[in-house]
Coordinates of C-alpha atoms in Angstrom, one line a residue:
M62 CA 0.0 0.0 0.0
T63 CA 1.2 3.4 -0.8
E64 CA 0.3 6.6 1.0
H65 CA -0.8 9.6 -0.9
A66 CA 0.0 13.1 0.3
S67 CA -3.1 15.2 0.7
N68 CA -3.3 18.3 -1.4
A69 CA -5.8 19.9 1.0
Q70 CA -4.5 22.9 2.8
P71 CA -5.5 23.6 6.4
A72 CA -8.3 26.1 6.8
T73 CA -7.3 29.6 7.8
Q74 CA -9.1 31.4 10.6
S75 CA -11.0 33.6 8.2
E76 CA -12.3 30.6 6.4
I77 CA -13.5 29.0 9.7
T78 CA -15.0 32.1 11.3
P79 CA -16.5 34.8 9.0
I80 CA -14.9 38.2 9.7
K81 CA -17.4 40.6 11.2
R82 CA -17.5 44.2 10.4
R83 CA -15.7 46.0 13.2
K84 CA -17.7 48.6 15.1
L85 CA -16.9 51.7 17.1
L86 CA -19.0 52.4 20.2
V87 CA -19.9 55.9 21.2
V88 CA -21.9 56.6 24.3
V89 CA -24.3 59.4 23.6
D90 CA -25.0 62.0 26.3
E91 CA -25.8 65.7 26.5
T92 CA -22.2 66.9 26.7
P93 CA -20.8 69.1 23.8
E94 CA -17.8 66.7 23.4
C95 CA -20.2 63.9 22.4
E96 CA -20.5 65.5 19.0
V97 CA -16.7 65.2 18.5
A98 CA -16.7 61.6 19.5
I99 CA -19.5 60.8 17.0
H100 CA -17.7 62.7 14.3
F101 CA -14.4 60.9 14.9
A102 CA -16.1 57.5 15.1
S103 CA -18.0 58.1 11.9
R104 CA -14.9 59.2 10.0
R105 CA -13.0 56.2 11.3
A106 CA -15.8 53.8 10.4
K107 CA -15.9 55.2 6.9
H108 CA -12.1 54.7 6.4
T109 CA -12.1 51.2 7.9
K110 CA -15.4 50.1 6.3
G111 CA -16.6 49.5 9.9
G112 CA -19.8 50.4 11.7
V113 CA -20.8 52.7 14.5
V114 CA -22.9 51.8 17.5
L115 CA -24.6 54.7 19.4
L116 CA -25.5 53.9 23.0
A117 CA -27.8 55.9 25.3
V118 CA -27.7 54.8 28.9
L119 CA -30.7 55.6 31.1
E120 CA -29.3 55.7 34.6
P121 CA -31.5 54.8 37.6
G122 CA -33.5 57.8 38.7
G123 CA -33.9 57.2 42.4
F124 CA -37.7 57.1 42.4
E125 CA -38.1 53.4 43.0
H126 CA -40.5 53.9 45.9
W127 CA -42.8 55.9 43.6
L128 CA -43.5 53.3 40.9
G129 CA -45.9 55.5 38.9
V130 CA -43.5 58.4 38.9
E131 CA -40.6 56.1 38.1
N132 CA -42.4 54.6 35.1
L133 CA -43.4 58.0 33.7
M134 CA -39.8 59.2 34.1
K135 CA -38.4 56.1 32.3
E136 CA -40.9 56.6 29.5
E137 CA -39.9 60.2 29.1
A138 CA -36.2 59.5 29.3
R139 CA -36.5 56.7 26.7
A140 CA -38.5 59.0 24.3
E141 CA -35.9 61.7 24.6
A142 CA -33.0 59.2 24.2
E143 CA -34.7 57.9 21.0
K144 CA -35.0 61.4 19.6
V145 CA -31.4 62.2 20.4
L146 CA -30.1 58.9 19.0
H147 CA -32.0 59.5 15.7
Q148 CA -30.5 63.0 15.4
H149 CA -27.0 61.6 15.9
A150 CA -27.7 58.7 13.5
A151 CA -28.5 61.2 10.7
R152 CA -25.1 62.8 11.4
V153 CA -23.3 59.4 11.3
N154 CA -25.0 58.6 8.0
E155 CA -24.0 62.0 6.6
I156 CA -20.3 61.4 7.5
A157 CA -19.9 57.6 7.2
G158 CA -22.5 56.9 4.5
T159 CA -24.0 54.2 6.7
F160 CA -26.6 54.1 9.5
P161 CA -25.4 53.3 13.0
E162 CA -26.9 50.7 15.3
L163 CA -28.9 52.4 18.0
E164 CA -29.0 51.0 21.6
I165 CA -30.9 52.3 24.6
R166 CA -30.1 50.5 27.8
E167 CA -30.9 51.0 31.5
G168 CA -28.3 50.8 34.3
K169 CA -25.1 52.3 35.5
K170 CA -22.9 53.6 32.6
A171 CA -19.8 51.5 33.2
D172 CA -21.7 48.3 33.7
T173 CA -24.0 48.9 30.7
I174 CA -21.0 49.7 28.4
K175 CA -19.2 46.5 29.6
A176 CA -22.3 44.4 29.1
L177 CA -22.9 45.7 25.5
I178 CA -19.2 45.1 24.6
K179 CA -19.5 41.5 26.0
E180 CA -22.7 40.9 24.0
D181 CA -21.4 42.3 20.7
R182 CA -17.9 41.0 19.9
A183 CA -17.7 43.1 16.8
I184 CA -17.4 46.2 18.9
S185 CA -13.7 46.8 18.8
I186 CA -13.1 50.4 20.1
L187 CA -14.9 52.7 22.6
V188 CA -14.6 56.3 21.4
L189 CA -14.9 59.1 23.9
A190 CA -14.1 62.8 23.5
A191 CA -12.6 64.9 26.3
G192 CA -14.3 68.0 27.5
T193 CA -12.7 71.4 26.9
G194 CA -14.3 73.4 29.8
K195 CA -12.8 74.1 33.2
E196 CA -15.0 71.4 34.8
G197 CA -12.6 68.7 33.5
P198 CA -12.5 66.2 30.7
G199 CA -16.2 65.2 31.0
P200 CA -18.1 62.5 32.9
L201 CA -17.3 59.6 30.6
V202 CA -13.6 60.3 30.4
Q203 CA -13.5 60.8 34.2
L204 CA -15.3 57.5 34.6
V205 CA -12.8 55.7 32.4
A206 CA -9.8 57.5 34.0
G207 CA -11.1 56.6 37.4
G208 CA -10.5 52.9 36.8
A209 CA -13.7 51.7 35.1
A210 CA -11.7 51.2 31.9
S211 CA -9.7 48.3 33.5
G212 CA -12.8 46.2 33.0
F213 CA -13.2 47.1 29.3
P214 CA -11.9 44.3 27.0
I215 CA -11.3 46.7 24.1
P216 CA -9.2 49.8 23.6
V217 CA -10.6 53.2 24.5
T218 CA -9.8 56.1 22.2
V219 CA -10.1 59.6 23.8
V220 CA -10.3 62.4 21.3
P221 CA -9.6 66.0 22.3
G222 CA -13.0 67.7 22.4
S223 CA -11.6 70.9 20.9
L224 CA -10.8 69.4 17.5
T225 CA -12.4 71.0 14.5
D226 CA -14.1 69.1 11.7
D227 CA -11.1 69.5 9.5
E228 CA -8.7 68.2 12.2
L229 CA -11.0 65.3 12.7
H230 CA -11.0 64.5 9.0
D231 CA -7.2 64.5 9.0
L232 CA -6.9 62.3 12.1
A233 CA -9.6 59.7 11.4

């Protein structure tokens, strides 16, 4: 009996697991620097053929003992978050040429961000923008700088909040 060498090549990782489109995550809030983070993430997604995920986090309101008030506040907060996300989604589409995924979640910001990253393995970068005012870099950057980032399994990009659109175009 003679043995024949196999011509079959071992499968590469990309043949075994389809490559997912990488996504950049931006946490949407009312801060002015949020616009800069969205712009940077949109430009970066366009250049890398990736996607953008916009996340609005509804934090606990402290009205748990007033169930009717709490439910009304949650409904109002969700409606406002949807409105804001759709406004930002239009901006992402204008810059990146694609619509972002929109997420509204309830909970503490750090825990909610970590949970979404764990659920969606295609999210590869968290994009934040630093505030430019005298009150500091902004609540999200402070949260990350305060140690919350140690639990994030992905890189965090902090973009200076003072960048102009032209500077963002050059960087992303």
